[in-house]
mmCIF file of C-alpha atoms and ligand atoms in Angstrom:
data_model
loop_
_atom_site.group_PDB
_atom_site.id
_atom_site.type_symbol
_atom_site.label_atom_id
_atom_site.label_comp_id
_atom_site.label_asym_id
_atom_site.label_seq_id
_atom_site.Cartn_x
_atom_site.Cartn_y
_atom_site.Cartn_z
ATOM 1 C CA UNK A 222 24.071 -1.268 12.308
ATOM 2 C CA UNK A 223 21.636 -3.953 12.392
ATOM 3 C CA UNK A 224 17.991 -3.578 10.800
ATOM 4 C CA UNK A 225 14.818 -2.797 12.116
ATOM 5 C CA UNK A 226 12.105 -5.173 11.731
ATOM 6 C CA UNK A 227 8.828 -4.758 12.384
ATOM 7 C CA UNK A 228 6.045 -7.831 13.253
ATOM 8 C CA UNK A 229 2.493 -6.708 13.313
ATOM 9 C CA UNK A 230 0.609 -9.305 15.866
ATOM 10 C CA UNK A 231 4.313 -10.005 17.187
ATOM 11 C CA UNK A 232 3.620 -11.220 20.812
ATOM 12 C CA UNK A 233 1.254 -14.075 20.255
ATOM 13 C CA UNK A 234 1.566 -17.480 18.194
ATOM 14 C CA UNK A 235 3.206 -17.348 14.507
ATOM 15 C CA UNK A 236 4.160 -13.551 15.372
ATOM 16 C CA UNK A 237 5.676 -14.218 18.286
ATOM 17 C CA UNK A 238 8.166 -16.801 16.904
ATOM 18 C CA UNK A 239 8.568 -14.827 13.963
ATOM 19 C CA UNK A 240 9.870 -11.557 16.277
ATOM 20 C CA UNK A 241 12.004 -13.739 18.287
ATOM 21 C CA UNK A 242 13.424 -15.862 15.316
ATOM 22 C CA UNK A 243 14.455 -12.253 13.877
ATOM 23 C CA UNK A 244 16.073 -11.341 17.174
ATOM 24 C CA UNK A 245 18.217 -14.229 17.187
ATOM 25 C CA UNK A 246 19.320 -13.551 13.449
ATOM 26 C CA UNK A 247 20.551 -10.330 14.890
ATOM 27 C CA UNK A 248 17.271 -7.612 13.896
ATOM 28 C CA UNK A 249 16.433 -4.961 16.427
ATOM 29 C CA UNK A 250 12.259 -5.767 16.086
ATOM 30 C CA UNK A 251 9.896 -4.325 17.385
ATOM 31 C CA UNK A 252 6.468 -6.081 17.911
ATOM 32 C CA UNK A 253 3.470 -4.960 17.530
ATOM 33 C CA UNK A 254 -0.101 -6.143 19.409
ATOM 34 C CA UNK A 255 -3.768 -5.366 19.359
ATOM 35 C CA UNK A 256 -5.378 -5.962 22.047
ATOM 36 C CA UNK A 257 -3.631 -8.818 24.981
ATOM 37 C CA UNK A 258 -1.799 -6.489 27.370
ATOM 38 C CA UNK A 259 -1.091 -9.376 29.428
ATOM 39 C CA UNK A 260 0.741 -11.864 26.753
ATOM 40 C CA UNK A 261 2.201 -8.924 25.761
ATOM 41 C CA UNK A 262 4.028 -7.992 28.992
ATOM 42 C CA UNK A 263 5.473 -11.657 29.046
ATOM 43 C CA UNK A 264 6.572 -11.552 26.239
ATOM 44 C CA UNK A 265 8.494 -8.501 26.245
ATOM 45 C CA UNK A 266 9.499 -9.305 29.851
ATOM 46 C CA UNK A 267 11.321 -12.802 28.531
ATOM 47 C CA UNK A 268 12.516 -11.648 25.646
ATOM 48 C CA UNK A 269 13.307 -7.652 25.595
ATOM 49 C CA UNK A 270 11.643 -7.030 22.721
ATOM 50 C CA UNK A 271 9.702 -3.691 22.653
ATOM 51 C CA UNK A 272 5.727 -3.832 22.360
ATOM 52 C CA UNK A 273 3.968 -1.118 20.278
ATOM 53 C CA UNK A 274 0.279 -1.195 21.095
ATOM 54 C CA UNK A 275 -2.110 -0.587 18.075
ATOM 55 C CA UNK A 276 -4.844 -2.154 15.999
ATOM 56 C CA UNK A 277 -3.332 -2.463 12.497
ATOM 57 C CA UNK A 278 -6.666 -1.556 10.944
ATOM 58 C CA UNK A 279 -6.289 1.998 11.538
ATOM 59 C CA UNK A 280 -4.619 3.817 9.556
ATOM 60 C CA UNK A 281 -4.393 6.431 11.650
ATOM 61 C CA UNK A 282 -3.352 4.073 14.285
ATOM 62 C CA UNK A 283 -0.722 2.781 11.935
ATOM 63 C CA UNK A 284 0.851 5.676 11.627
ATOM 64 C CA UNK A 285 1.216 6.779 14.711
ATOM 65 C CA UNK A 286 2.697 3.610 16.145
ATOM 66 C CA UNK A 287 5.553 2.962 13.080
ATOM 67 C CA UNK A 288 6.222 6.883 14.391
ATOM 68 C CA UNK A 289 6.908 5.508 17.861
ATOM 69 C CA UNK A 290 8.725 2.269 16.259
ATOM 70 C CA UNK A 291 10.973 4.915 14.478
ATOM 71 C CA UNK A 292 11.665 7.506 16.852
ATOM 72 C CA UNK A 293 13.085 5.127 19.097
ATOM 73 C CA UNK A 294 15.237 2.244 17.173
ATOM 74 C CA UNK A 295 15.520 3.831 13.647
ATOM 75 C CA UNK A 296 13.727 3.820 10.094
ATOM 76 C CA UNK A 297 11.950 0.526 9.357
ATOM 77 C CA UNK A 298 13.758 -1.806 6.411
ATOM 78 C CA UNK A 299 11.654 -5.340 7.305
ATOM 79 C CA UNK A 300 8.015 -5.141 7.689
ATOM 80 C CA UNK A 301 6.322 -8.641 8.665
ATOM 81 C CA UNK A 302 2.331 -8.392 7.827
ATOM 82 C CA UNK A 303 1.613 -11.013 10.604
ATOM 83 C CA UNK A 304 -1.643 -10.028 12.441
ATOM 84 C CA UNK A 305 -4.609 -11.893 11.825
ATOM 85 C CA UNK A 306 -8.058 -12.508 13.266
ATOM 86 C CA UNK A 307 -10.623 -14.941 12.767
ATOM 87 C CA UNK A 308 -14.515 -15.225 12.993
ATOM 88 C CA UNK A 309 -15.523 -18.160 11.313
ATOM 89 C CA UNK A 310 -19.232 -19.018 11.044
ATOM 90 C CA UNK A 311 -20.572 -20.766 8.125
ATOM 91 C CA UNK A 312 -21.509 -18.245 5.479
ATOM 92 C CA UNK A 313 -25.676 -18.034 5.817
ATOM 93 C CA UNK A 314 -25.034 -17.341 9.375
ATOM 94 C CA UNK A 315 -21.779 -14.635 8.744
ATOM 95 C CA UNK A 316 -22.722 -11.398 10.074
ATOM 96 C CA UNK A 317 -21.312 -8.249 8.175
ATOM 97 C CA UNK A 318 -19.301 -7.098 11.631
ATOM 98 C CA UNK A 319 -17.846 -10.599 11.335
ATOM 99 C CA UNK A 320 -17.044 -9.831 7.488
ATOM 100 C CA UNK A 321 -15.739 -6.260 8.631
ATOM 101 C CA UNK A 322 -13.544 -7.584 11.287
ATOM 102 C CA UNK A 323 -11.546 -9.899 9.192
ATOM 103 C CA UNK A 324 -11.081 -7.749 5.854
ATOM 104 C CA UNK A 325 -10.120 -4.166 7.861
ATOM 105 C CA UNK A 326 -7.567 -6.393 10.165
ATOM 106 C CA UNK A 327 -6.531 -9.479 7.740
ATOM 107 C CA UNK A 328 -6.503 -7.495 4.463
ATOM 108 C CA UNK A 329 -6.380 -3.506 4.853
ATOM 109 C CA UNK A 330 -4.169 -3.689 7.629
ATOM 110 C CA UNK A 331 -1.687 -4.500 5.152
ATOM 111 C CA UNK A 332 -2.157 -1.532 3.301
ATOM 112 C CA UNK A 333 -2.466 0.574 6.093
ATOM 113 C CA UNK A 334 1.015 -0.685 7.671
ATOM 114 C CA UNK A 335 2.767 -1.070 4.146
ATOM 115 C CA UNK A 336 1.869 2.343 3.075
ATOM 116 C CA UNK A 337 3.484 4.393 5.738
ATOM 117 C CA UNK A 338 6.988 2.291 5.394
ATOM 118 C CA UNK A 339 6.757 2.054 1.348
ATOM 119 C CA UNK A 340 7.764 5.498 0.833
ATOM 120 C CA UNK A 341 11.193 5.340 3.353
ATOM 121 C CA UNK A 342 12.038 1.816 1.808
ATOM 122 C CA UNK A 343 11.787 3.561 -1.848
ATOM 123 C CA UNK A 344 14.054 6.366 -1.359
ATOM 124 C CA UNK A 345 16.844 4.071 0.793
ATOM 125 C CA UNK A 346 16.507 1.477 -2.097
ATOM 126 C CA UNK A 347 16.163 -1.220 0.263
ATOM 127 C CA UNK A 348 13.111 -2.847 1.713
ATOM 128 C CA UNK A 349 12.398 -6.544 2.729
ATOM 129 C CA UNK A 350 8.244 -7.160 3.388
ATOM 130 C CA UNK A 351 6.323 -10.637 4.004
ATOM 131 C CA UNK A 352 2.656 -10.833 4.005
ATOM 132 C CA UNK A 353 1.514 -13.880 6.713
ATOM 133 C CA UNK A 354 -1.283 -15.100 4.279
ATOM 134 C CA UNK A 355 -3.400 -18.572 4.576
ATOM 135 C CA UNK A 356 -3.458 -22.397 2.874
ATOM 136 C CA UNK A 357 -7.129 -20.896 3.346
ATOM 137 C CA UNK A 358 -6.480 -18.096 1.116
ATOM 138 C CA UNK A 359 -5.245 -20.643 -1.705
ATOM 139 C CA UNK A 360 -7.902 -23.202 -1.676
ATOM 140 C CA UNK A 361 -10.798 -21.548 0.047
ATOM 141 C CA UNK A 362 -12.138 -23.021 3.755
ATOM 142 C CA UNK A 363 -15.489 -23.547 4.793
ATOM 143 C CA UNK A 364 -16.874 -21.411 7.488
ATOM 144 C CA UNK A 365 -14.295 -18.687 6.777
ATOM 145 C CA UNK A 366 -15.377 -16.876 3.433
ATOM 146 C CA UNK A 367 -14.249 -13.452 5.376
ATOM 147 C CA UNK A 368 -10.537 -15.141 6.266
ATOM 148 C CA UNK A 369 -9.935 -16.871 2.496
ATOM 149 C CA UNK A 370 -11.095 -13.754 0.495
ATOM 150 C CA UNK A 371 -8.808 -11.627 2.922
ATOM 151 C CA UNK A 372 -6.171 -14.168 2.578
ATOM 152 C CA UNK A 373 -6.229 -14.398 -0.872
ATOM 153 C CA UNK A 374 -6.359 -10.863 -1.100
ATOM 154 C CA UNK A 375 -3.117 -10.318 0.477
ATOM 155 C CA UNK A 376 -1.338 -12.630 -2.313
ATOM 156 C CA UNK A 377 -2.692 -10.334 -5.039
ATOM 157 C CA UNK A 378 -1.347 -7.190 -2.942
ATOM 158 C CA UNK A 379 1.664 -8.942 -2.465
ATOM 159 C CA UNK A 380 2.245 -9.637 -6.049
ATOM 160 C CA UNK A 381 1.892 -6.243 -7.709
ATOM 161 C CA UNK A 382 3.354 -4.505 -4.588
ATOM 162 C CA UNK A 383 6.357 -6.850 -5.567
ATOM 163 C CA UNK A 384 6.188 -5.281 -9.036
ATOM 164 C CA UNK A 385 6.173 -1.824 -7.764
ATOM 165 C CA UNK A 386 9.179 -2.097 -5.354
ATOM 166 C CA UNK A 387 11.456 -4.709 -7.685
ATOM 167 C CA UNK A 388 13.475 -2.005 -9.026
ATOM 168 C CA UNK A 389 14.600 -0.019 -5.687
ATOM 169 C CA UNK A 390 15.220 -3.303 -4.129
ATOM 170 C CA UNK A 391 12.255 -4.117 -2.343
ATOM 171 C CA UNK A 392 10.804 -7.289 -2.122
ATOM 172 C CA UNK A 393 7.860 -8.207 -1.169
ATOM 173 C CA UNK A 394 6.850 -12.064 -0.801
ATOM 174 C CA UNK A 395 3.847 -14.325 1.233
ATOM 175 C CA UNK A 396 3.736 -17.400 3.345
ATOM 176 C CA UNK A 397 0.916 -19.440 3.478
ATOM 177 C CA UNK A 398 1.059 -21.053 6.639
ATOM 178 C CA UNK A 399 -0.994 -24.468 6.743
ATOM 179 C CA UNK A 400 -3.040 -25.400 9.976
ATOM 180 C CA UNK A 401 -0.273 -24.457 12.566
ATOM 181 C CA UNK A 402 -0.557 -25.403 16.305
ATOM 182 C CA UNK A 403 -1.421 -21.616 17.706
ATOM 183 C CA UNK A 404 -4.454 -20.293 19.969
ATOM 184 C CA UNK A 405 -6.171 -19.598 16.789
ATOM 185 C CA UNK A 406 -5.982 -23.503 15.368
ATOM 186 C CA UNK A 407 -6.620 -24.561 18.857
ATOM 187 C CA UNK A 408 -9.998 -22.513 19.190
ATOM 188 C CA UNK A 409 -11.460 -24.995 16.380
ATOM 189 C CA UNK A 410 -13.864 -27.286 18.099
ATOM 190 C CA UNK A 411 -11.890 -30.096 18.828
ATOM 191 C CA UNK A 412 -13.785 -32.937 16.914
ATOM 192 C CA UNK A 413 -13.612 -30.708 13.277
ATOM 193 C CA UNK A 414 -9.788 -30.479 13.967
ATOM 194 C CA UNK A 415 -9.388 -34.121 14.672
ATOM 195 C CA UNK A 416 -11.679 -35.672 12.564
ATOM 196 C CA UNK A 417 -11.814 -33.168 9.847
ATOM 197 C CA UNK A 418 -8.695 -31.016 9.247
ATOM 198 C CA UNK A 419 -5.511 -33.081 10.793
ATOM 199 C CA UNK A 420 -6.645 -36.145 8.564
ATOM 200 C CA UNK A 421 -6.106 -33.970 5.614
ATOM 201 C CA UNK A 422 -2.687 -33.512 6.743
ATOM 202 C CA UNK A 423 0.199 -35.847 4.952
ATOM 203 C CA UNK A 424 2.829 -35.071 7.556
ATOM 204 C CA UNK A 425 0.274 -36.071 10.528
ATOM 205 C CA UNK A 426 0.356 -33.073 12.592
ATOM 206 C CA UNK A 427 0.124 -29.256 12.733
ATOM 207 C CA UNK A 428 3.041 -27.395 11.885
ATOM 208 C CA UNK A 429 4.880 -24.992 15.084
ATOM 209 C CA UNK A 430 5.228 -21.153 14.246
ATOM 210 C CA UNK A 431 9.013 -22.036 14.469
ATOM 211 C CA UNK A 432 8.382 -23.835 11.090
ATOM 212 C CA UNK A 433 7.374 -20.476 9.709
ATOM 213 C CA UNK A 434 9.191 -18.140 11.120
ATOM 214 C CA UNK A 435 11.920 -19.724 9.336
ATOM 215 C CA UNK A 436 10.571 -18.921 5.529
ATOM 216 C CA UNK A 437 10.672 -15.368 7.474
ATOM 217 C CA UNK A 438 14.428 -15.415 8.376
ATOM 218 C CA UNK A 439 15.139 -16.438 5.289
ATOM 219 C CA UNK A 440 12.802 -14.345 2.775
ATOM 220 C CA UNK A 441 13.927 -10.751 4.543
ATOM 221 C CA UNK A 442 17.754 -12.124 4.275
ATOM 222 C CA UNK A 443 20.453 -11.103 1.680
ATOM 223 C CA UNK A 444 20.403 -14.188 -0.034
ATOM 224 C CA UNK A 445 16.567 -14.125 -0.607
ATOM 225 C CA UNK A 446 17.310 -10.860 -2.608
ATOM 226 C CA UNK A 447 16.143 -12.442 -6.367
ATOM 227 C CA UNK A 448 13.027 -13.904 -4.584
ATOM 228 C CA UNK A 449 9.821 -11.323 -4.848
ATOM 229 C CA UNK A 450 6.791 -11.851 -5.657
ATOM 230 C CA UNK A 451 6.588 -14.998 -4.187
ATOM 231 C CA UNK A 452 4.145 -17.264 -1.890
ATOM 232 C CA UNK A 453 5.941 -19.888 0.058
ATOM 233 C CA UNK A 454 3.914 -23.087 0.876
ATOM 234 C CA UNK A 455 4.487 -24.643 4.827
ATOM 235 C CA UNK A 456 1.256 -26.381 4.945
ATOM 236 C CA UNK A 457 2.700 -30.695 5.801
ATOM 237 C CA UNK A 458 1.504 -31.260 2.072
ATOM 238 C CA UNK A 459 -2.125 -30.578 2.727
ATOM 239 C CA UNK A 460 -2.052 -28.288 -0.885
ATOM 240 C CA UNK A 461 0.808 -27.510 -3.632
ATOM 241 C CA UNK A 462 0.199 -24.653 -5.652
HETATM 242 N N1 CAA B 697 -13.037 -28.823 7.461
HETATM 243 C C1 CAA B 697 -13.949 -29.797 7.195
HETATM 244 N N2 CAA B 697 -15.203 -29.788 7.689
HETATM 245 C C2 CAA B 697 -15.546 -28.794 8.497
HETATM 246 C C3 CAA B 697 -14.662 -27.742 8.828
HETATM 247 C C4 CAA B 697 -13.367 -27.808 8.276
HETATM 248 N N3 CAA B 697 -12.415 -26.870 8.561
HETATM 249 N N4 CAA B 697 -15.283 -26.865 9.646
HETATM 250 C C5 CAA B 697 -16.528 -27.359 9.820
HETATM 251 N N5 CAA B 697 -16.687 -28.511 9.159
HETATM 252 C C6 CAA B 697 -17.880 -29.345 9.130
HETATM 253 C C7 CAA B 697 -18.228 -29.900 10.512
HETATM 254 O O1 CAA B 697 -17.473 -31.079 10.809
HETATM 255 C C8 CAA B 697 -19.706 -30.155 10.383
HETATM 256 O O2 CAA B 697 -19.905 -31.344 9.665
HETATM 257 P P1 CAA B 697 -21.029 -32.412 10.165
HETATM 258 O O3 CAA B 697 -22.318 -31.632 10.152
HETATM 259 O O4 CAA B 697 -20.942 -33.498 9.129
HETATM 260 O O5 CAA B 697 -20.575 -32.806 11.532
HETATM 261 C C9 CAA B 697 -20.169 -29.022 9.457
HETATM 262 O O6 CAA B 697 -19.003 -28.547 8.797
HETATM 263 C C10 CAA B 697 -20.780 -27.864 10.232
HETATM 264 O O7 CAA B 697 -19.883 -27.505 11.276
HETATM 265 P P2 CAA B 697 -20.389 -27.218 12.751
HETATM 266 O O8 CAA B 697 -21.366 -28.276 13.223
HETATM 267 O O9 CAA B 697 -19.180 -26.964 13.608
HETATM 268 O O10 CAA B 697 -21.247 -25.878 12.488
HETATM 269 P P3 CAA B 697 -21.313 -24.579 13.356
HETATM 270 O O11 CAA B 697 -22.230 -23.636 12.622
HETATM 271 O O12 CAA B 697 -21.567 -24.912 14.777
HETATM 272 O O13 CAA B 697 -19.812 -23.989 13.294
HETATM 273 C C11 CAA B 697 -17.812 -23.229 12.254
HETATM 274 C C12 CAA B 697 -19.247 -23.687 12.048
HETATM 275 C C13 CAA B 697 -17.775 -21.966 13.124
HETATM 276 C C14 CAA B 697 -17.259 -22.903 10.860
HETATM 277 C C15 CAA B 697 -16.993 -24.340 12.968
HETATM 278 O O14 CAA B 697 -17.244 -25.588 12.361
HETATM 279 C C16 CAA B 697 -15.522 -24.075 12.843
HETATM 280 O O15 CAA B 697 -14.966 -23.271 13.591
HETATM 281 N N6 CAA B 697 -14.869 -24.795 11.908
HETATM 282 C C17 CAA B 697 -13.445 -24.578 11.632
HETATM 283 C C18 CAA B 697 -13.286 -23.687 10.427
HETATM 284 C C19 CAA B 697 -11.809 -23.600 10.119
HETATM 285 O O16 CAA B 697 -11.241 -24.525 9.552
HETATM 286 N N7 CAA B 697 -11.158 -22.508 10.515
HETATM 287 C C20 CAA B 697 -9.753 -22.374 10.381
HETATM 288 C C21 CAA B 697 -9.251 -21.649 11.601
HETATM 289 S S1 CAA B 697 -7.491 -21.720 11.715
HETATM 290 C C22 CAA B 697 -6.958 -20.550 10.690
HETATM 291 O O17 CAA B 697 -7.685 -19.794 10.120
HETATM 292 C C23 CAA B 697 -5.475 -20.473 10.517
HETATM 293 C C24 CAA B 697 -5.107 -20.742 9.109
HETATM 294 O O18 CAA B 697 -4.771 -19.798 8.408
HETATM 295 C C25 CAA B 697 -5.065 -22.137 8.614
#
């Protein structure tokens, strides 16, 4: 029987090609969204994936949705801590709702999904997680003090949770996307992109959430099964850490 996977902001952008890229490896995934009924529908409609609807920073919410995820395709072996929100503003002008936003979704919405599978993956000695984090989490980015301190939060989570799960066979690993070409990357006023944060690029251009969902297919496989613990780099060469 194949595994269940599970992509948290799975419809849209990175997530999206991430839930499909699993599908094709032969995963039964479920996706869930937040908030974009619409994108959602299409999605599902062109690729027969099922949409869970939930915001990931509610614990509550959480819970009841992985219930849903189970009841109808099985208990959950690959969790993929995708969703992510921004609300950049330079920090004197950061509002604490725009701090809120970013740390409940970007940083305890990993705990809140990770802490309703941990206990299943622990007792069936297998579990396979990857934590979406940021280039912005590893170097810091102006106008996004909420996104980098969540982002860099989520490699310290990922690092002791690898501890925790390494001896009943979970692992638990981040990719740090670099500037990828999504909605969110595309929302940047255009002359800071251009001028500002492709020039900083080596390869010359933004990366496609194909590029990343790749590290995914690979970090939840068999093979990737000595690798926890670990943050994998698909930035073009803009940082190496
Ligand atoms: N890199 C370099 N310089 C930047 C910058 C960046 N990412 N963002 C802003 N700046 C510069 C601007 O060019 C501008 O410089 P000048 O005054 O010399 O022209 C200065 O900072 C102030 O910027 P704005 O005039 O735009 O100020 P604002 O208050 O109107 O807006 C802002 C500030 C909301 C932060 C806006 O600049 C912005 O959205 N910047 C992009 C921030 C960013 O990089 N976000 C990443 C989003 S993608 C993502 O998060 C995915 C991921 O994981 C990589």
């Amino acid at each position: 029987m194949s595994r269940v996977a599970v992509v948290t902001g799975g419809t849209r952008g990175i997530g999206a090609a991430i839930s499909l890229a699993l599908k094709s490896a032969g995963y039964r995934v479920a996706a869930n969204y937040a908030g974009n009924d619409e994108a959602a529908q299409a999605f599902h409609a062109e690729t027969g994936i099922p949409v869970f609807k939930w915001d990931v920073s509610s614990y509550e919410a959480c819970s009841e949705g992985l219930a849903r995820i189970e009841a109808e395709l099985g208990p959950i072996e690959v969790l993929i801590n995708n969703a992510g929100i921004t609300r950049d503003a330079m920090f004197h002008k950061m509002t604490p709702q725009q701090w809120h936003e970013v740390i409940n979704t970007n940083l305890t919405g990993l705990f809140n999904m990770t802490h309703q599978v941990w206990a299943g993956m622990r007792e069936r000695s297998f579990g396979r997680i990857v934590n979406i984090s940021s280039i912005n989490g590893q170097k810091g980015q102006m106008g996004q003090a909420n996104y980098s301190a969540a982002k860099a939060g989520d490699l310290g989570f990922t690092k002791a949770l690898a501890q925790e799960g390494a001896a009943k066979n979970i692992t638990v690993n981040a990719i740090c996307p670099g500037y990828i070409g999504t909605e969110m990357v595309l929302a940047i006023p255009e002359k800071v992109l251009n001028e500002r944060i492709i020039p900083q690029i080596p390869v010359g251009r933004l990366g496609t959430p194909d590029e990343v969902a790749r590290c995914v297919v690979f970090l939840v496989s068999d093979d990737a099964g000595f690798i926890t613990g670990s943050t994998l780099s698909a930035n073009g060469g803009q940082l190496f850490v």
